[in-house]
CSV table of C-alpha atoms in Angstrom, one decimal:
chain,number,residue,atom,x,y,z
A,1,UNK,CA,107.6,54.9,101.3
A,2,UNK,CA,108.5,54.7,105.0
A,3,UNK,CA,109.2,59.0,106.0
A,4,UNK,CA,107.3,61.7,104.9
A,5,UNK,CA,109.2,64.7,105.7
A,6,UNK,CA,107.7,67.9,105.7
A,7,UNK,CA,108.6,71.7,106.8
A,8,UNK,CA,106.4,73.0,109.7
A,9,UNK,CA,105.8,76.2,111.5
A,10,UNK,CA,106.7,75.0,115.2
A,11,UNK,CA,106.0,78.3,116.6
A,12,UNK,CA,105.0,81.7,114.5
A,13,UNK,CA,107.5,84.5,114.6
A,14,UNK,CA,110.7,84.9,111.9
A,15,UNK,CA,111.6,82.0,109.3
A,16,UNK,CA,113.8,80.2,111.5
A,17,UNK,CA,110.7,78.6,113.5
A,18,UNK,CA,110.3,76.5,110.3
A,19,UNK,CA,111.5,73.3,111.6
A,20,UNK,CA,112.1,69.7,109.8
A,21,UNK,CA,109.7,67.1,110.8
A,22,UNK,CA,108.6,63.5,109.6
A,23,UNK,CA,104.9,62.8,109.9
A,24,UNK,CA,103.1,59.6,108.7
A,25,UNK,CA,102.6,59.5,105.5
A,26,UNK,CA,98.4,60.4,105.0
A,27,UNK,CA,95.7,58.0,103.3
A,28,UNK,CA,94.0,59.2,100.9
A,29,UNK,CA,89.7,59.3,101.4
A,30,UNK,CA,87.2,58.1,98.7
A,31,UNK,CA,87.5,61.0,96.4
A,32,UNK,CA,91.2,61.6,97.2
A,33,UNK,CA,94.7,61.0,95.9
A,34,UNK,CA,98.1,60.6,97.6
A,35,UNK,CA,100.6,62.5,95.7
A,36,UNK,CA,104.4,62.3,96.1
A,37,UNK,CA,105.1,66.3,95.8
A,38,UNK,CA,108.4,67.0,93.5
A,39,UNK,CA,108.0,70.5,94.3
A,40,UNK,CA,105.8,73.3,96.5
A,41,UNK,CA,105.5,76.9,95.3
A,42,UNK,CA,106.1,79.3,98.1
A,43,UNK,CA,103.7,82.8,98.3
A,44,UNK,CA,103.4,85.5,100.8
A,45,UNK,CA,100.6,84.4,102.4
A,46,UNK,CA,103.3,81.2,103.7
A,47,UNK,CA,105.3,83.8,104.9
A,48,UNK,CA,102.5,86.3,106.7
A,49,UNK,CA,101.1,82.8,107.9
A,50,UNK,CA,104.0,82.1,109.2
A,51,UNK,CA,104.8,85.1,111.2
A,52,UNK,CA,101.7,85.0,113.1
A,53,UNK,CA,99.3,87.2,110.5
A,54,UNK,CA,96.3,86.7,108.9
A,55,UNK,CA,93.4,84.1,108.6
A,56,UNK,CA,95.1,80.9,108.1
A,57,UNK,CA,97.4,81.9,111.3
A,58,UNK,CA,94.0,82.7,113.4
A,59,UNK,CA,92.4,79.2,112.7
A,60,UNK,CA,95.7,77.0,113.2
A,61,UNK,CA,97.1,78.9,116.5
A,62,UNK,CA,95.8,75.9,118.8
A,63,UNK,CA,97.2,72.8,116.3
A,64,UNK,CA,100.8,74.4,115.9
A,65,UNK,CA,103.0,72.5,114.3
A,66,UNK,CA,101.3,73.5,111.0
A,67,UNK,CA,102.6,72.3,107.5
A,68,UNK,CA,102.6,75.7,105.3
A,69,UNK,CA,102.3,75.3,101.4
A,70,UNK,CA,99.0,75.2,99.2
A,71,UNK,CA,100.8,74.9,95.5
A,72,UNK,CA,102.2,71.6,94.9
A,73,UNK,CA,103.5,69.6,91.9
A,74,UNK,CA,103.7,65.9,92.0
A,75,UNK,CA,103.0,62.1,91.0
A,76,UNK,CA,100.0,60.3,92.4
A,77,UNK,CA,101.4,57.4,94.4
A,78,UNK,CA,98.1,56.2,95.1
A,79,UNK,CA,94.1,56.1,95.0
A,80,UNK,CA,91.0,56.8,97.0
A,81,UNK,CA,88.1,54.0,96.8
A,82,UNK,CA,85.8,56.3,94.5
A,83,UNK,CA,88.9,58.2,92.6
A,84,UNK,CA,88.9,57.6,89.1
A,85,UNK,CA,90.1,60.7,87.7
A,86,UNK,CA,93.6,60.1,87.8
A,87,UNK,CA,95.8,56.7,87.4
A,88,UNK,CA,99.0,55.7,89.9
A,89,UNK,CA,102.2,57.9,87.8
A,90,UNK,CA,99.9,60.8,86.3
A,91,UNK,CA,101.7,64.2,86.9
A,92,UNK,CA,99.6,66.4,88.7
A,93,UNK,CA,99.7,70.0,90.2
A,94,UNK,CA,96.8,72.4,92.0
A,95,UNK,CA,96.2,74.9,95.1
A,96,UNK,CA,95.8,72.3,97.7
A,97,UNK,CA,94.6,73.0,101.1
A,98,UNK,CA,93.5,76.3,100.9
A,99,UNK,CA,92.8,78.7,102.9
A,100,UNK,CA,93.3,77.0,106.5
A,101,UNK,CA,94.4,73.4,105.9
A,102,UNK,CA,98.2,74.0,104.3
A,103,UNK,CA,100.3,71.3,103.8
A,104,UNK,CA,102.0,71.7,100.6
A,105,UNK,CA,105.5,71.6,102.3
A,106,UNK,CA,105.8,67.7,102.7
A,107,UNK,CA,107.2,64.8,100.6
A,108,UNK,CA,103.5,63.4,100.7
A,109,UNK,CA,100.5,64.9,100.8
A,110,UNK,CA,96.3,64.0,100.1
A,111,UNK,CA,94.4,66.2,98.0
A,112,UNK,CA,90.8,66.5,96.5
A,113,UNK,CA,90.9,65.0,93.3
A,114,UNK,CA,88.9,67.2,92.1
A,115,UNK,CA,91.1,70.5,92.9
A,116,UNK,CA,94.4,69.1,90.9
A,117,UNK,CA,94.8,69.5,87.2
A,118,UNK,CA,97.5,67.2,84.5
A,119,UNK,CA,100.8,68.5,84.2
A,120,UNK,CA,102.1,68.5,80.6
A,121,UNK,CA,105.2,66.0,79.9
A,122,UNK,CA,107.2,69.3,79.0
A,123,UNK,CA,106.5,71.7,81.9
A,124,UNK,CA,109.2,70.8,84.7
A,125,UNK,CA,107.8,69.8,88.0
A,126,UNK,CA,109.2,73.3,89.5
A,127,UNK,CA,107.2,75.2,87.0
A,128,UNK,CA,103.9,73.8,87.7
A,129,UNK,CA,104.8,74.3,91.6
A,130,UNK,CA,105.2,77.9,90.6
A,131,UNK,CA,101.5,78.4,89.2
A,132,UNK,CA,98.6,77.3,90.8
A,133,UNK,CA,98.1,80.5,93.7
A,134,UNK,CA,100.2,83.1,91.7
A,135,UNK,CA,98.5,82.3,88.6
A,136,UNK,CA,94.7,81.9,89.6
A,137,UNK,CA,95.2,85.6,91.9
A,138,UNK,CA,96.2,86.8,88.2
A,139,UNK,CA,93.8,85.4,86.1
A,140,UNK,CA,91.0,86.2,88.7
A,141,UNK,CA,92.1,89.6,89.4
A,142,UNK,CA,91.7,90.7,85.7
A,143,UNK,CA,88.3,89.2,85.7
A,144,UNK,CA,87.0,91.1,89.0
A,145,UNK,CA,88.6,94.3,86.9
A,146,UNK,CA,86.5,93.2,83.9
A,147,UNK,CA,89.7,94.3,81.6
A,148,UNK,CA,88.9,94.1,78.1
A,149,UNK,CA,90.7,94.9,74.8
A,150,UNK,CA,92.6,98.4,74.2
A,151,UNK,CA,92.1,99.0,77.8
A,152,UNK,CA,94.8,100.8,80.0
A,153,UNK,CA,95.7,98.7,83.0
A,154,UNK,CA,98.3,99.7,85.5
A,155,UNK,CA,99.8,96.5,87.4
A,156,UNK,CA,101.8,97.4,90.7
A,157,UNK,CA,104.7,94.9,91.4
A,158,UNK,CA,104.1,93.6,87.9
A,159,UNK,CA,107.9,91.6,88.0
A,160,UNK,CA,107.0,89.9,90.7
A,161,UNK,CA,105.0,86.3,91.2
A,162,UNK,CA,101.6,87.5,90.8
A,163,UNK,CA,102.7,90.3,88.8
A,164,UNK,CA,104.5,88.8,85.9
A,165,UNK,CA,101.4,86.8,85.0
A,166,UNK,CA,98.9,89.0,85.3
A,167,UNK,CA,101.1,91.2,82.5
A,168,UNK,CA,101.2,88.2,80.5
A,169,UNK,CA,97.5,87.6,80.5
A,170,UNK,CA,96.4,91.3,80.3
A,171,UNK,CA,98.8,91.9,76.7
A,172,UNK,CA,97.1,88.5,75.6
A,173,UNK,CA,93.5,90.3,76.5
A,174,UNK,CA,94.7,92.9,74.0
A,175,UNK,CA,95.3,95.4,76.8
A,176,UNK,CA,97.6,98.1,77.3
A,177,UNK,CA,99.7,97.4,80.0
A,178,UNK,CA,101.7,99.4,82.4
A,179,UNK,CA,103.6,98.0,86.1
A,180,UNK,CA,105.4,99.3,88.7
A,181,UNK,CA,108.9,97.9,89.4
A,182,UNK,CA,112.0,98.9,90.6
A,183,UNK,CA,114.7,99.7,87.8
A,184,UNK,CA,116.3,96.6,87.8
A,185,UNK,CA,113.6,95.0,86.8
A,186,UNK,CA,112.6,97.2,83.4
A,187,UNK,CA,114.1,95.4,80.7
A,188,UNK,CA,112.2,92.1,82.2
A,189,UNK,CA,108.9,93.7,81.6
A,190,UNK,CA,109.5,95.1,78.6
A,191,UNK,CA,110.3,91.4,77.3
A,192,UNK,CA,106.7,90.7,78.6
A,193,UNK,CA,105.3,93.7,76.2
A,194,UNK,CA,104.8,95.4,79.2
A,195,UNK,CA,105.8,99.4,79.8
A,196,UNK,CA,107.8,99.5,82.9
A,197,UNK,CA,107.3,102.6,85.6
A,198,UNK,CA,109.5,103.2,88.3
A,199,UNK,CA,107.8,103.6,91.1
A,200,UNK,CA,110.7,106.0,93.0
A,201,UNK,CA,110.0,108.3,90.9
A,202,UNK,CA,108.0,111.6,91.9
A,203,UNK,CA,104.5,111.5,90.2
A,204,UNK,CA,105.0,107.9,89.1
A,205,UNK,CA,101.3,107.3,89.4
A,206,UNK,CA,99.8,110.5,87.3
A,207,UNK,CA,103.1,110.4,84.7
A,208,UNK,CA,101.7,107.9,81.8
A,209,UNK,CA,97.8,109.6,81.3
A,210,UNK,CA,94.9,108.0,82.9
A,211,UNK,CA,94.1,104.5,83.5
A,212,UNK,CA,91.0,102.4,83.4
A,213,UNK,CA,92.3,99.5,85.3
A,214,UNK,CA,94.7,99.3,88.3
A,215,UNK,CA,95.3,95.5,89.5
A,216,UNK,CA,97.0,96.4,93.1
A,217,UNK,CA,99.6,93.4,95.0
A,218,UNK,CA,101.4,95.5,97.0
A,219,UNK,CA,98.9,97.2,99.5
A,220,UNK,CA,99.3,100.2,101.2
A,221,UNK,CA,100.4,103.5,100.3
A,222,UNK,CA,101.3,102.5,97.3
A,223,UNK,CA,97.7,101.6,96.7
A,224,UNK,CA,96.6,105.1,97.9
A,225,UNK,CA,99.2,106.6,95.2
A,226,UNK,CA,98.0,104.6,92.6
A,227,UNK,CA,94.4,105.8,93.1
A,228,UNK,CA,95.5,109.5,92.0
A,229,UNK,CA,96.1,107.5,88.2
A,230,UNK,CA,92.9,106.1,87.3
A,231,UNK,CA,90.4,107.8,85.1
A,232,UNK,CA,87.0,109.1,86.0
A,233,UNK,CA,84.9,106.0,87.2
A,234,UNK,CA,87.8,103.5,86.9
A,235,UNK,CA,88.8,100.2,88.7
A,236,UNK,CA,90.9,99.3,91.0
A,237,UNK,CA,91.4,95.4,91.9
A,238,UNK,CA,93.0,95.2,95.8
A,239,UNK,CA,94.3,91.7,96.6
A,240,UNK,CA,96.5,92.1,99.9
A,241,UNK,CA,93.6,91.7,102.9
A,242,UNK,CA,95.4,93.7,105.3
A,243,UNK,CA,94.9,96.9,103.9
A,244,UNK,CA,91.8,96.2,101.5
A,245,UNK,CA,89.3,98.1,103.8
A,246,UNK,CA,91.7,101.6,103.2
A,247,UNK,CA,91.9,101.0,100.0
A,248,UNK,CA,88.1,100.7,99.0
A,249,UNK,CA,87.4,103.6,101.3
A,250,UNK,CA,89.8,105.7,99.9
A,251,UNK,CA,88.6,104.5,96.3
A,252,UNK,CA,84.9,105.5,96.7
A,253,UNK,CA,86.0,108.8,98.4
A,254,UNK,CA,87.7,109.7,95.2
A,255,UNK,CA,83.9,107.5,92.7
A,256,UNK,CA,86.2,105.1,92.1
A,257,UNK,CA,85.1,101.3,91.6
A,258,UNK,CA,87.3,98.9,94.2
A,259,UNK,CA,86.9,95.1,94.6
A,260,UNK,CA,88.7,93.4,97.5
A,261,UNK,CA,89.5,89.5,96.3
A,262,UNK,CA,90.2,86.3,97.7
A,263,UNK,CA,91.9,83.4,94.9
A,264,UNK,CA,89.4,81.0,94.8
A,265,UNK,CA,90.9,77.2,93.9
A,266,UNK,CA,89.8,76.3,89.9
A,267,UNK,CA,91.1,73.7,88.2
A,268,UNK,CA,90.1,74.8,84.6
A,269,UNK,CA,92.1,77.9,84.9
A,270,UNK,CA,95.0,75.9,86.4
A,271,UNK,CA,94.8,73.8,83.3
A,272,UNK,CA,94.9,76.4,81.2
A,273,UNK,CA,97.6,77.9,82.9
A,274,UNK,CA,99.6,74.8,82.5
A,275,UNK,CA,98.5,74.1,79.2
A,276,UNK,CA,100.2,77.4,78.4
A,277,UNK,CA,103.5,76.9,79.7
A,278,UNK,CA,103.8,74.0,77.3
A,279,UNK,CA,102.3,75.6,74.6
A,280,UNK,CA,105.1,78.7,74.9
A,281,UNK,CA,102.0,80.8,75.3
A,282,UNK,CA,102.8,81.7,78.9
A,283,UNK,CA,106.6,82.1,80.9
A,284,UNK,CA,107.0,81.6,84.6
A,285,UNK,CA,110.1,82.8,85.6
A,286,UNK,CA,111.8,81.3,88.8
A,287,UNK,CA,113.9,83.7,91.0
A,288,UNK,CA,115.4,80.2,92.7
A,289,UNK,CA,114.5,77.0,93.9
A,290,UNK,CA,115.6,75.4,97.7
A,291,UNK,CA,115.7,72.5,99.0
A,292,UNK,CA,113.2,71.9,101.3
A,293,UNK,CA,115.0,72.1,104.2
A,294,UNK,CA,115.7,75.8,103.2
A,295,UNK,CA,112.3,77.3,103.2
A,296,UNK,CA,113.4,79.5,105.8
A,297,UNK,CA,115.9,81.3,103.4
A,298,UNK,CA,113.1,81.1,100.5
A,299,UNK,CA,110.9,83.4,103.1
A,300,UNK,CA,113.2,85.6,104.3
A,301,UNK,CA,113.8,86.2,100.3
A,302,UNK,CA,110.3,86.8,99.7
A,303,UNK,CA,110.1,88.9,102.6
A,304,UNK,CA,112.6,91.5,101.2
A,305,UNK,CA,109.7,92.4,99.2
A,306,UNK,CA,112.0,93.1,96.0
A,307,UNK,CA,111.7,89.1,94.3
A,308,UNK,CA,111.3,89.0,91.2
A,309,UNK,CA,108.9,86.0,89.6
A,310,UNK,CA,108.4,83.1,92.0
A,311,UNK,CA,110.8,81.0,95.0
A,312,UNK,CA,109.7,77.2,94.6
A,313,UNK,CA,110.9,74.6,97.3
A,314,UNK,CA,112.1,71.0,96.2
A,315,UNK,CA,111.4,68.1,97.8
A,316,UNK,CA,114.2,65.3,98.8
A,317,UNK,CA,113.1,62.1,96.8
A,318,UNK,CA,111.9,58.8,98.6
């Protein structure tokens, strides 16, 4: 346990400033645990971190090289003095380090034992990578919407990370549920009971009724399109930050209800998540997994802004 090699963001600007470096391997605190990470989930916010944007950018400017990375799946290697939730060997996976701290792109990282939740024996360490972020923005975002049974809920980029499981979890709510997606992506959603809409298509937003529900990942004009499909006094849920502000505006222009979110770290509803995926109750599906020395190829991937389910890293053993 001599290297602990890790993927930093040297300098911000395009994917190749994600440079290979080994850092000590950390000690875990009192209430901590060292896990060996098997695999980090990567997410936009990595990528808009990375390029200079956004919070997590603003408050690690000055302590550049920054580690990226807040989903991680792993085995504890070791214990802090007052930890006694976990033993040495458990499989463990959570949203580590959020919002400013990072570090999920590393062969070792410390984590709050509190924030991590048990991996089942059957979900593969790449799966549980994929969940944590992706999976809590979901679940939370259907909760700010308050969706409830027989409800129409419209899900823009619905094939993608986010988007897949919140159409998982809205059908299991009972809902009916509509998503945006390019054509390619169609049959994919339909295998989630989902009704796919193309979103190329002129009057995408007003062409399938009214909704009471729109859960928004994209941002943008997209957003602003979307508003035109919602019923008298209906939701929309906004989670990209960059453009929240337009969005609400424009919402309560039009006496619509609109809720900005942030994904707040749980570990019941990461448990859940995970208990799920072993139960056959819940499917991640995983576009592709790098090495880590590739992360830069895994954001410029996501950055195309056409993926399709969720990019996990893999971490070199030892």
């Amino acid at each position: 346990m001599s290297n602990n090699l890790s993927l930093a963001i040297t300098e911000f600007g395009a994917p190749e400033v994600l440079t290979p470096v080994n850092r000590p391997i950390p000690s875990p605190s009192e209430e901590q645990v060292l896990i060996q990470v098997k695999a980090a989930g990567v997410n936009p916010i990595d990528a808009k971190t990375r390029a200079g944007l956004g919070w997590a950018a603003e408050h690690n400017q000055d302590k550049l090289p920054w580690v990226p990375g807040y989903d991680v799946a792993g085995v504890v290697v070791a214990n802090g003095t007052n930890e006694s939730k976990f033993d040495v060997g458990d499989r463990v996976a959570g949203m580590v380090g959020f919002p400013t701290e990072g570090g999920g792109y590393s062969q070792y990282v410390v984590a709050d034992a509190g924030l991590l939740s048990t991996v089942p024996p059957s979900v593969p360490m790449v799966d549980a990578a994929a969940v944590p972020l992706a999976g809590l923005t979901a679940w939370q975002a259907l909760e700010h919407g308050k969706l409830v049974r027989d409800e129409k809920v419209l899900i823009l980029a619905g094939a993608g990370g986010v988007g897949h499981l919140a159409v998982q979890l809205a059908v299991r709510l009972g809902a009916q549920v509509y998503a945006t997606a390019s054509e390619n992506n169609h049959a994919f959603l339909r295998q989630l009971d989902a009704t796919p809409i193309d979103y190329h298509q002129a009057h995408w937003a007003t062409a399938n009724g009214e909704f009471d529900l729109v859960i928004d990942l994209v941002g943008g004009d997209a957003a602003i399109d979307a508003l035109a499909s919602l019923k008298t006094g209906g939701r929309i849920v906004t989670v990209p930050t960059n453009t929240r502000d337009t969005i609400t505006s424009a919402a309560a222009e039009r006496g619509l209800k609109a809720t900005g979110m942030l994904v707040d770290p749980n570990t019941w509803q990461t448990q859940r998540l995970l208990d799920m995926l072993d139960q056959g109750d819940l499917k991640i599906d995983i576009a592709a997994v790098y090495p880590l020395e590739q992360g830069a190829q895994a954001h410029k991937a996501l950055e195309t802004g056409h993926t399709r389910g969720k990019r996990v890293l893999e971490m070199p053993s030892g």
